[in-house]
PDB file of C-alpha atoms in Angstrom:
ATOM      1  CA  MET K   1       0.419 -75.214   3.473  1.00 51.00           C
ATOM      2  CA  THR K   2       3.992 -76.335   3.596  1.00 58.00           C
ATOM      3  CA  ARG K   3       6.593 -74.971   6.032  1.00 54.00           C
ATOM      4  CA  ILE K   4       8.512 -73.312   3.337  1.00 54.00           C
ATOM      5  CA  MET K   5       5.550 -71.460   1.871  1.00 51.00           C
ATOM      6  CA  PHE K   6       4.568 -70.218   5.175  1.00 43.00           C
ATOM      7  CA  LYS K   7       8.051 -68.724   5.737  1.00 48.00           C
ATOM      8  CA  LEU K   8       7.774 -67.085   2.354  1.00 46.00           C
ATOM      9  CA  LEU K   9       4.518 -65.675   3.165  1.00 45.00           C
ATOM     10  CA  LEU K  10       5.883 -64.487   6.511  1.00 46.00           C
ATOM     11  CA  ALA K  11       8.914 -62.923   4.806  1.00 50.00           C
ATOM     12  CA  LEU K  12       6.681 -61.139   2.073  1.00 46.00           C
ATOM     13  CA  ALA K  13       4.445 -59.677   4.884  1.00 50.00           C
ATOM     14  CA  PHE K  14       7.416 -58.255   6.914  1.00 47.00           C
ATOM     15  CA  ALA K  15       8.846 -56.788   3.560  1.00 49.00           C
ATOM     16  CA  LEU K  16       5.563 -55.067   2.811  1.00 48.00           C
ATOM     17  CA  SER K  17       5.281 -53.626   6.330  1.00 51.00           C
ATOM     18  CA  LEU K  18       8.786 -52.289   5.900  1.00 47.00           C
ATOM     19  CA  VAL K  19       7.718 -50.513   2.754  1.00 45.00           C
ATOM     20  CA  GLY K  20       4.554 -49.373   4.426  1.00 48.00           C
ATOM     21  CA  ALA K  21       6.519 -47.665   7.379  1.00 40.00           C
ATOM     22  CA  ALA K  22       9.072 -46.192   4.993  1.00 43.00           C
ATOM     23  CA  GLU K  23       6.201 -44.535   3.127  1.00 46.00           C
ATOM     24  CA  ARG K  24       4.648 -43.315   6.079  1.00 43.00           C
ATOM     25  CA  ALA K  25       8.059 -41.888   7.224  1.00 40.00           C
ATOM     26  CA  VAL K  26       8.132 -40.055   3.912  1.00 47.00           C
ATOM     27  CA  LEU K  27       4.804 -38.695   4.054  1.00 53.00           C
ATOM     28  CA  ALA K  28       5.341 -37.567   7.727  1.00 64.00           C
ATOM     29  CA  ALA K  29       8.730 -35.670   6.850  1.00 90.00           C
ATOM     30  CA  PRO K  30       8.523 -31.788   7.277  1.00 93.00           C
ATOM     31  CA  PRO K  31       8.674 -29.843   4.046  1.00 95.00           C
ATOM     32  CA  ALA K  32      11.962 -28.807   2.821  1.00 96.00           C
ATOM     33  CA  ASN K  33      11.419 -25.104   3.737  1.00 96.00           C
ATOM     34  CA  ASP K  34      10.073 -26.020   7.352  1.00 96.00           C
ATOM     35  CA  LEU K  35      12.822 -23.795   8.631  1.00 94.00           C
ATOM     36  CA  ARG K  36      14.250 -20.523   7.778  1.00 91.00           C
ATOM     37  CA  SER K  37      17.522 -21.960   6.939  1.00 91.00           C
ATOM     38  CA  GLY K  38      15.715 -23.808   4.110  1.00 95.00           C
ATOM     39  CA  ALA K  39      13.494 -20.905   2.780  1.00 95.00           C
ATOM     40  CA  THR K  40      12.513 -21.414  -0.705  1.00 97.00           C
ATOM     41  CA  LEU K  41      13.752 -18.713  -2.936  1.00 97.00           C
ATOM     42  CA  VAL K  42      10.799 -17.326  -4.884  1.00 97.00           C
ATOM     43  CA  THR K  43       9.971 -14.439  -7.337  1.00 95.00           C
ATOM     44  CA  VAL K  44       6.875 -12.929  -9.256  1.00 96.00           C
ATOM     45  CA  GLY K  45       5.032 -15.898 -11.122  1.00 96.00           C
ATOM     46  CA  PHE K  46       5.666 -18.494  -8.519  1.00 97.00           C
ATOM     47  CA  SER K  47       2.984 -20.781  -7.330  1.00 97.00           C
ATOM     48  CA  GLU K  48       2.743 -24.042  -5.608  1.00 97.00           C
ATOM     49  CA  SER K  49       0.545 -26.529  -3.593  1.00 97.00           C
ATOM     50  CA  LEU K  50       2.369 -27.889  -0.584  1.00 97.00           C
ATOM     51  CA  ASP K  51       1.194 -30.270   2.203  1.00 97.00           C
ATOM     52  CA  THR K  52       2.061 -28.566   5.467  1.00 97.00           C
ATOM     53  CA  THR K  53       0.590 -30.973   7.912  1.00 96.00           C
ATOM     54  CA  ALA K  54       4.055 -32.210   8.994  1.00 96.00           C
ATOM     55  CA  ALA K  55       5.647 -28.628   9.191  1.00 96.00           C
ATOM     56  CA  THR K  56       6.701 -27.570  12.497  1.00 95.00           C
ATOM     57  CA  THR K  57       6.938 -24.237  14.422  1.00 93.00           C
ATOM     58  CA  ASP K  58      10.070 -22.983  16.282  1.00 93.00           C
ATOM     59  CA  ALA K  59      11.871 -19.911  17.988  1.00 90.00           C
ATOM     60  CA  ASP K  60      12.294 -18.027  14.662  1.00 89.00           C
ATOM     61  CA  ASP K  61       8.588 -18.323  14.102  1.00 91.00           C
ATOM     62  CA  ALA K  62       7.730 -17.251  17.633  1.00 89.00           C
ATOM     63  CA  TYR K  63      10.019 -14.264  17.508  1.00 86.00           C
ATOM     64  CA  LEU K  64       8.711 -12.889  14.239  1.00 87.00           C
ATOM     65  CA  ASN K  65       5.070 -13.218  15.554  1.00 88.00           C
ATOM     66  CA  ALA K  66       5.953 -11.338  18.781  1.00 85.00           C
ATOM     67  CA  ILE K  67       7.516  -8.301  17.138  1.00 80.00           C
ATOM     68  CA  ALA K  68       4.661  -8.087  14.690  1.00 79.00           C
ATOM     69  CA  SER K  69       1.588  -5.935  15.309  1.00 77.00           C
ATOM     70  CA  CYS K  70      -0.809  -8.653  14.044  1.00 80.00           C
ATOM     71  CA  ASN K  71      -0.224 -10.970  17.041  1.00 82.00           C
ATOM     72  CA  PHE K  72      -1.670 -14.147  15.466  1.00 90.00           C
ATOM     73  CA  PRO K  73      -2.873 -16.954  18.056  1.00 91.00           C
ATOM     74  CA  ALA K  74      -0.348 -19.204  16.510  1.00 93.00           C
ATOM     75  CA  THR K  75       2.295 -19.880  13.846  1.00 93.00           C
ATOM     76  CA  ASP K  76       1.515 -23.658  13.609  1.00 95.00           C
ATOM     77  CA  ALA K  77       2.650 -25.696  10.352  1.00 95.00           C
ATOM     78  CA  SER K  78       4.890 -22.985   9.147  1.00 96.00           C
ATOM     79  CA  VAL K  79       7.177 -22.854   6.085  1.00 97.00           C
ATOM     80  CA  TRP K  80       9.488 -20.084   4.975  1.00 96.00           C
ATOM     81  CA  TYR K  81      10.076 -18.309   1.584  1.00 97.00           C
ATOM     82  CA  GLN K  82      12.785 -15.751   0.440  1.00 96.00           C
ATOM     83  CA  PHE K  83      12.578 -13.284  -2.217  1.00 95.00           C
ATOM     84  CA  VAL K  84      14.489 -10.186  -3.540  1.00 95.00           C
ATOM     85  CA  GLY K  85      12.558  -6.923  -4.075  1.00 94.00           C
ATOM     86  CA  THR K  86      12.483  -5.425  -7.522  1.00 95.00           C
ATOM     87  CA  GLY K  87      10.908  -2.013  -6.672  1.00 93.00           C
ATOM     88  CA  GLU K  88       7.448  -3.412  -7.631  1.00 92.00           C
ATOM     89  CA  THR K  89       4.469  -4.308  -5.262  1.00 93.00           C
ATOM     90  CA  PHE K  90       4.332  -8.148  -4.892  1.00 95.00           C
ATOM     91  CA  ARG K  91       0.767  -9.707  -4.264  1.00 95.00           C
ATOM     92  CA  PHE K  92       1.058 -12.973  -2.035  1.00 97.00           C
ATOM     93  CA  GLU K  93      -2.033 -15.081  -1.869  1.00 97.00           C
ATOM     94  CA  VAL K  94      -2.667 -17.961   0.349  1.00 97.00           C
ATOM     95  CA  PHE K  95      -6.419 -17.664   0.837  1.00 95.00           C
ATOM     96  CA  ARG K  96      -7.007 -20.530  -1.444  1.00 96.00           C
ATOM     97  CA  SER K  97      -5.401 -23.013   1.172  1.00 96.00           C
ATOM     98  CA  ASP K  98      -7.705 -25.467   2.798  1.00 94.00           C
ATOM     99  CA  TYR K  99      -6.779 -24.026   6.142  1.00 96.00           C
ATOM    100  CA  SER K 100      -6.591 -20.551   7.833  1.00 95.00           C
ATOM    101  CA  ALA K 101      -3.235 -19.538   6.401  1.00 96.00           C
ATOM    102  CA  SER K 102      -1.600 -16.103   7.116  1.00 96.00           C
ATOM    103  CA  ILE K 103       1.704 -14.351   6.320  1.00 96.00           C
ATOM    104  CA  LEU K 104       4.476 -12.572   8.170  1.00 94.00           C
ATOM    105  CA  ILE K 105       7.178 -10.871   6.251  1.00 93.00           C
ATOM    106  CA  ALA K 106      10.697  -9.611   7.616  1.00 89.00           C
ATOM    107  CA  GLU K 107      13.613  -7.840   5.985  1.00 85.00           C
ATOM    108  CA  GLY K 108      17.228  -7.924   6.576  1.00 74.00           C
ATOM    109  CA  ASP K 109      19.974 -10.641   6.572  1.00 68.00           C
ATOM    110  CA  PHE K 110      19.577 -14.272   8.017  1.00 59.00           C
ATOM    111  CA  ASN K 111      20.815 -13.183  11.516  1.00 67.00           C
ATOM    112  CA  ASN K 112      19.130  -9.936  11.816  1.00 72.00           C
ATOM    113  CA  LEU K 113      15.456  -9.780  10.717  1.00 73.00           C
ATOM    114  CA  HIS K 114      13.059  -6.962  11.214  1.00 79.00           C
ATOM    115  CA  TYR K 115       9.452  -7.266  11.104  1.00 79.00           C
ATOM    116  CA  PHE K 116       7.976  -5.470   7.900  1.00 83.00           C
ATOM    117  CA  GLY K 117       4.435  -6.661   7.294  1.00 88.00           C
ATOM    118  CA  CYS K 118       1.640  -9.164   7.921  1.00 91.00           C
ATOM    119  CA  GLY K 119      -1.682 -10.362   6.223  1.00 93.00           C
ATOM    120  CA  ILE K 120      -4.536 -12.798   6.827  1.00 94.00           C
ATOM    121  CA  GLY K 121      -4.771 -14.834   3.642  1.00 95.00           C
ATOM    122  CA  GLY K 122      -2.603 -12.554   1.712  1.00 95.00           C
ATOM    123  CA  ILE K 123      -0.956  -9.333   1.381  1.00 94.00           C
ATOM    124  CA  ASP K 124       0.198  -6.676  -1.196  1.00 94.00           C
ATOM    125  CA  PHE K 125       3.735  -5.801  -0.126  1.00 93.00           C
ATOM    126  CA  PRO K 126       5.793  -2.923  -1.686  1.00 92.00           C
ATOM    127  CA  THR K 127       9.324  -4.119  -2.236  1.00 93.00           C
ATOM    128  CA  THR K 128      12.715  -2.092  -2.390  1.00 93.00           C
ATOM    129  CA  SER K 129      14.906  -3.135  -5.360  1.00 95.00           C
ATOM    130  CA  GLY K 130      17.673  -5.476  -4.214  1.00 94.00           C
ATOM    131  CA  GLN K 131      16.391  -5.879  -0.604  1.00 92.00           C
ATOM    132  CA  THR K 132      16.238  -9.546   0.654  1.00 92.00           C
ATOM    133  CA  TYR K 133      13.061 -10.549   2.528  1.00 93.00           C
ATOM    134  CA  TYR K 134      11.879 -13.594   4.456  1.00 93.00           C
ATOM    135  CA  MET K 135       8.186 -14.823   4.403  1.00 95.00           C
ATOM    136  CA  LEU K 136       6.710 -17.071   6.982  1.00 95.00           C
ATOM    137  CA  VAL K 137       3.456 -18.749   5.988  1.00 97.00           C
ATOM    138  CA  PHE K 138       1.733 -20.573   8.631  1.00 96.00           C
ATOM    139  CA  ASP K 139      -1.544 -21.861  10.090  1.00 96.00           C
ATOM    140  CA  ASP K 140      -2.884 -19.010  12.353  1.00 94.00           C
ATOM    141  CA  GLN K 141      -5.388 -21.263  14.159  1.00 92.00           C
ATOM    142  CA  ARG K 142      -8.158 -18.609  13.741  1.00 87.00           C
ATOM    143  CA  ASP K 143     -10.383 -21.558  12.669  1.00 84.00           C
ATOM    144  CA  GLY K 144      -9.549 -23.705  15.583  1.00 84.00           C
ATOM    145  CA  VAL K 145      -9.391 -26.842  13.469  1.00 82.00           C
ATOM    146  CA  GLY K 146      -6.322 -28.866  12.579  1.00 85.00           C
ATOM    147  CA  VAL K 147      -2.693 -28.185  12.068  1.00 92.00           C
ATOM    148  CA  GLY K 148      -1.761 -27.064   8.611  1.00 92.00           C
ATOM    149  CA  GLY K 149      -3.002 -28.680   5.436  1.00 95.00           C
ATOM    150  CA  MET K 150      -2.814 -28.066   1.678  1.00 96.00           C
ATOM    151  CA  LEU K 151      -1.125 -24.631   1.340  1.00 97.00           C
ATOM    152  CA  ASN K 152      -1.795 -22.979  -2.085  1.00 98.00           C
ATOM    153  CA  ILE K 153       0.426 -19.968  -2.644  1.00 97.00           C
ATOM    154  CA  SER K 154       0.928 -17.700  -5.629  1.00 97.00           C
ATOM    155  CA  ILE K 155       2.875 -14.478  -6.121  1.00 97.00           C
ATOM    156  CA  SER K 156       2.103 -11.719  -8.779  1.00 96.00           C
ATOM    157  CA  ALA K 157       2.900  -8.121  -9.330  1.00 95.00           C
ATOM    158  CA  VAL K 158       0.465  -5.523  -8.656  1.00 92.00           C
ATOM    159  CA  PRO K 159      -0.037  -3.226 -11.569  1.00 88.00           C
ATOM    160  CA  PRO K 160       1.129   0.237 -10.664  1.00 84.00           C
ATOM    161  CA  LEU K 161      -1.776   2.772  -9.542  1.00 83.00           C
ATOM    162  CA  PRO K 162      -2.648   5.458 -12.412  1.00 91.00           C
ATOM    163  CA  PRO K 163      -1.026   8.687 -11.687  1.00 93.00           C
ATOM    164  CA  ALA K 164      -2.794  11.504  -9.833  1.00 95.00           C
ATOM    165  CA  THR K 165      -4.112  14.351 -11.961  1.00 96.00           C
ATOM    166  CA  ALA K 166      -5.171  17.853 -11.610  1.00 97.00           C
ATOM    167  CA  THR K 167      -6.518  20.853 -13.684  1.00 97.00           C
ATOM    168  CA  VAL K 168      -7.531  24.322 -12.326  1.00 97.00           C
ATOM    169  CA  GLY K 169      -9.279  27.297 -13.991  1.00 97.00           C
ATOM    170  CA  VAL K 170      -9.982  30.820 -12.679  1.00 97.00           C
ATOM    171  CA  ASN K 171     -13.124  32.664 -13.394  1.00 97.00           C
ATOM    172  CA  ARG K 172     -13.008  35.731 -15.434  1.00 97.00           C
ATOM    173  CA  PHE K 173     -14.962  37.849 -12.860  1.00 97.00           C
ATOM    174  CA  GLY K 174     -14.522  38.340  -9.154  1.00 97.00           C
ATOM    175  CA  THR K 175     -15.781  40.577  -6.343  1.00 96.00           C
ATOM    176  CA  VAL K 176     -14.240  42.974  -3.832  1.00 96.00           C
ATOM    177  CA  ASN K 177     -15.431  44.550  -0.702  1.00 92.00           C
ATOM    178  CA  ALA K 178     -15.183  48.326  -1.214  1.00 85.00           C
ATOM    179  CA  ARG K 179     -14.806  48.770   2.542  1.00 87.00           C
ATOM    180  CA  THR K 180     -12.225  46.067   3.552  1.00 89.00           C
ATOM    181  CA  GLY K 181     -10.550  45.559   0.283  1.00 91.00           C
ATOM    182  CA  LEU K 182     -11.145  41.853   0.454  1.00 94.00           C
ATOM    183  CA  ALA K 183     -11.389  40.231  -3.029  1.00 96.00           C
ATOM    184  CA  THR K 184     -13.080  36.806  -3.614  1.00 97.00           C
ATOM    185  CA  ILE K 185     -12.277  34.774  -6.681  1.00 97.00           C
ATOM    186  CA  SER K 186     -13.653  31.513  -7.951  1.00 97.00           C
ATOM    187  CA  GLY K 187     -13.054  28.832 -10.589  1.00 97.00           C
ATOM    188  CA  THR K 188     -13.224  25.154 -11.409  1.00 97.00           C
ATOM    189  CA  TYR K 189     -11.071  22.155 -10.952  1.00 98.00           C
ATOM    190  CA  THR K 190     -10.823  18.596 -11.814  1.00 97.00           C
ATOM    191  CA  CYS K 191      -8.636  15.878 -10.151  1.00 96.00           C
ATOM    192  CA  SER K 192      -8.415  12.018 -10.267  1.00 96.00           C
ATOM    193  CA  ASN K 193      -6.778   9.206  -8.579  1.00 95.00           C
ATOM    194  CA  ALA K 194      -6.117  11.191  -5.548  1.00 95.00           C
ATOM    195  CA  ASP K 195      -7.660  11.781  -2.113  1.00 95.00           C
ATOM    196  CA  SER K 196      -7.570  15.648  -1.867  1.00 97.00           C
ATOM    197  CA  PHE K 197      -7.117  18.677  -3.878  1.00 97.00           C
ATOM    198  CA  SER K 198      -5.433  21.813  -2.914  1.00 97.00           C
ATOM    199  CA  LEU K 199      -4.614  25.156  -4.599  1.00 97.00           C
ATOM    200  CA  SER K 200      -2.937  28.431  -3.584  1.00 97.00           C
ATOM    201  CA  GLY K 201      -2.066  31.517  -5.296  1.00 97.00           C
ATOM    202  CA  GLU K 202      -1.460  35.384  -5.517  1.00 97.00           C
ATOM    203  CA  ALA K 203      -3.217  38.266  -6.834  1.00 97.00           C
ATOM    204  CA  ARG K 204      -1.623  41.506  -8.101  1.00 96.00           C
ATOM    205  CA  GLN K 205      -3.301  44.778  -8.965  1.00 96.00           C
ATOM    206  CA  GLU K 206      -1.968  48.101  -9.795  1.00 93.00           C
ATOM    207  CA  VAL K 207      -3.818  50.823  -7.487  1.00 91.00           C
ATOM    208  CA  GLY K 208      -2.615  54.260  -8.584  1.00 87.00           C
ATOM    209  CA  ARG K 209       1.078  54.609  -7.722  1.00 88.00           C
ATOM    210  CA  PHE K 210       0.841  51.439  -5.552  1.00 90.00           C
ATOM    211  CA  VAL K 211       0.456  47.591  -6.301  1.00 94.00           C
ATOM    212  CA  ALA K 212      -1.922  45.617  -4.079  1.00 94.00           C
ATOM    213  CA  LEU K 213      -0.824  42.023  -3.349  1.00 96.00           C
ATOM    214  CA  GLY K 214      -2.634  39.262  -1.784  1.00 96.00           C
ATOM    215  CA  TYR K 215      -2.781  35.689  -1.265  1.00 96.00           C
ATOM    216  CA  PHE K 216      -5.658  32.807  -1.515  1.00 97.00           C
ATOM    217  CA  ASP K 217      -5.880  29.143  -0.913  1.00 97.00           C
ATOM    218  CA  PHE K 218      -8.375  26.487  -1.091  1.00 97.00           C
ATOM    219  CA  HIS K 219      -8.470  22.580   0.119  1.00 97.00           C
ATOM    220  CA  ILE K 220     -10.986  19.878  -0.176  1.00 96.00           C
ATOM    221  CA  GLU K 221     -11.071  16.128   0.504  1.00 95.00           C
ATOM    222  CA  SER K 222     -12.697  13.290  -1.303  1.00 89.00           C
ATOM    223  CA  THR K 223     -13.629  15.137  -4.607  1.00 92.00           C
ATOM    224  CA  CYS K 224     -11.174  13.580  -6.891  1.00 95.00           C
ATOM    225  CA  ASP K 225     -13.568  11.654  -9.135  1.00 95.00           C
ATOM    226  CA  GLY K 226     -12.487  13.223 -12.537  1.00 95.00           C
ATOM    227  CA  GLY K 227     -15.596  15.610 -12.586  1.00 97.00           C
ATOM    228  CA  VAL K 228     -15.660  19.176 -12.784  1.00 97.00           C
ATOM    229  CA  HIS K 229     -15.941  20.866  -9.394  1.00 98.00           C
ATOM    230  CA  THR K 230     -16.178  24.492  -8.289  1.00 97.00           C
ATOM    231  CA  TRP K 231     -13.875  26.307  -5.782  1.00 98.00           C
ATOM    232  CA  SER K 232     -13.919  29.813  -4.128  1.00 97.00           C
ATOM    233  CA  ALA K 233     -11.511  31.696  -2.017  1.00 97.00           C
ATOM    234  CA  ASP K 234     -10.966  35.093  -0.530  1.00 97.00           C
ATOM    235  CA  VAL K 235      -7.939  37.036  -1.372  1.00 96.00           C
ATOM    236  CA  TYR K 236      -6.243  38.606   1.633  1.00 93.00           C
ATOM    237  CA  PRO K 237      -4.251  41.754   1.074  1.00 92.00           C
ATOM    238  CA  TYR K 238      -0.640  41.549   2.542  1.00 92.00           C
ATOM    239  CA  ASP K 239      -1.126  45.119   3.549  1.00 90.00           C
ATOM    240  CA  PRO K 240      -4.885  45.651   4.307  1.00 85.00           C
ATOM    241  CA  LEU K 241      -4.398  49.079   5.733  1.00 81.00           C
ATOM    242  CA  ASN K 242      -2.464  50.738   2.860  1.00 83.00           C
ATOM    243  CA  ARG K 243      -3.003  48.518  -0.167  1.00 88.00           C
ATOM    244  CA  LYS K 244      -6.312  47.280  -0.539  1.00 91.00           C
ATOM    245  CA  PHE K 245      -7.904  45.713  -3.622  1.00 94.00           C
ATOM    246  CA  VAL K 246     -10.450  47.689  -5.468  1.00 93.00           C
ATOM    247  CA  GLY K 247     -12.755  47.468  -8.536  1.00 93.00           C
ATOM    248  CA  GLY K 248     -10.923  46.698 -11.754  1.00 95.00           C
ATOM    249  CA  LYS K 249      -8.347  44.251 -13.206  1.00 96.00           C
ATOM    250  CA  ALA K 250      -6.198  42.013 -11.342  1.00 96.00           C
ATOM    251  CA  MET K 251      -3.656  39.465 -12.351  1.00 97.00           C
ATOM    252  CA  THR K 252      -3.965  36.013 -10.712  1.00 97.00           C
ATOM    253  CA  LEU K 253      -1.680  33.031 -10.484  1.00 96.00           C
ATOM    254  CA  ALA K 254      -3.054  29.741  -9.056  1.00 97.00           C
ATOM    255  CA  VAL K 255      -1.081  26.539  -8.376  1.00 97.00           C
ATOM    256  CA  ALA K 256      -3.006  23.275  -7.759  1.00 97.00           C
ATOM    257  CA  SER K 257      -2.077  19.904  -6.533  1.00 97.00           C
ATOM    258  CA  ALA K 258      -4.013  16.544  -6.191  1.00 97.00           C
ATOM    259  CA  SER K 259      -2.391  13.939  -3.642  1.00 95.00           C
ATOM    260  CA  GLY K 260      -3.007  10.579  -2.733  1.00 91.00           C
ATOM    261  CA  THR K 261      -1.571   7.018  -2.805  1.00 84.00           C
ATOM    262  CA  SER K 262      -0.602   7.558  -6.517  1.00 84.00           C
ATOM    263  CA  GLY K 263       1.543  10.500  -5.683  1.00 90.00           C
ATOM    264  CA  TYR K 264       0.962  14.038  -6.848  1.00 94.00           C
ATOM    265  CA  GLY K 265      -0.451  15.871  -9.735  1.00 96.00           C
ATOM    266  CA  TYR K 266       0.037  19.437 -10.512  1.00 96.00           C
ATOM    267  CA  ALA K 267      -1.544  22.237 -12.417  1.00 97.00           C
ATOM    268  CA  TYR K 268      -1.186  25.952 -12.625  1.00 95.00           C
ATOM    269  CA  THR K 269      -2.936  28.827 -14.460  1.00 97.00           C
ATOM    270  CA  GLU K 270      -2.587  32.638 -14.967  1.00 96.00           C
ATOM    271  CA  GLN K 271      -5.838  34.588 -15.298  1.00 96.00           C
ATOM    272  CA  VAL K 272      -6.737  38.325 -15.463  1.00 97.00           C
ATOM    273  CA  VAL K 273      -9.849  38.661 -13.341  1.00 97.00           C
ATOM    274  CA  ILE K 274     -12.039  41.637 -13.219  1.00 97.00           C
ATOM    275  CA  LEU K 275     -13.094  42.571  -9.740  1.00 96.00           C
ATOM    276  CA  ARG K 276     -16.608  43.945  -9.341  1.00 94.00           C
ATOM    277  CA  GLY K 277     -17.215  46.143  -6.269  1.00 85.00           C
ATOM    278  CA  LYS K 278     -19.736  45.289  -3.478  1.00 69.00           C
ATOM    279  CA  LYS K 279     -20.711  46.967  -0.216  1.00 54.00           C
TER     280      LYS K 279
END
């Protein structure tokens, strides 16, 4: 090998080493959204795969984790996202990442963040229209292995819950205690997309020259399955000493509501009830 050829080979090896070093430097660079100041602006429909092995953690991450109730073991390999609420519930999913990824969400402007929510592997997050939020996605170290990896994040809109519904009916016949004047009425109800059912109402009965008035109510949990159920309630006279209920016709008004995460569903009915005496 000539001296000139040897020098050329050395020069080529040196050039290749510089290229390799440059490539390693690029690979080792933190993601563009490593810091809150570089948060990626996202919205519904966003998704990406991002290598977070070179992502860092800083005081912003530690502060948000400190004021959150989740108290994650760590906020390693963290990256930031920013989004603006639309009034919808956003679904953030990071559980498809190849490491233990979690989420912290804060609201407010850049210099005044307030903790708002957290989730392991993802979170359904109700948003306020026009409100700016910052989201921190990080390696929580629950698996105790490595720092970061391939983050897979996606954002979708959660369909609105179906509305709560309620119906109520009052049976044609009821009973009355001839001694106490306490009446009892009953009926049926249905409710769906709710956690509880309640009704309240009044009964009115003409007794000679007077009018007997009374109130009733009913409440039950965990029966809003869309099926038909029965209810029963005592009607308490407002004036039990002088204006008691007796046998005969009484007009009733019942107002019902079903409530839960889907809101409220309402129903009402008016029904003439024939009270039958009992001892």
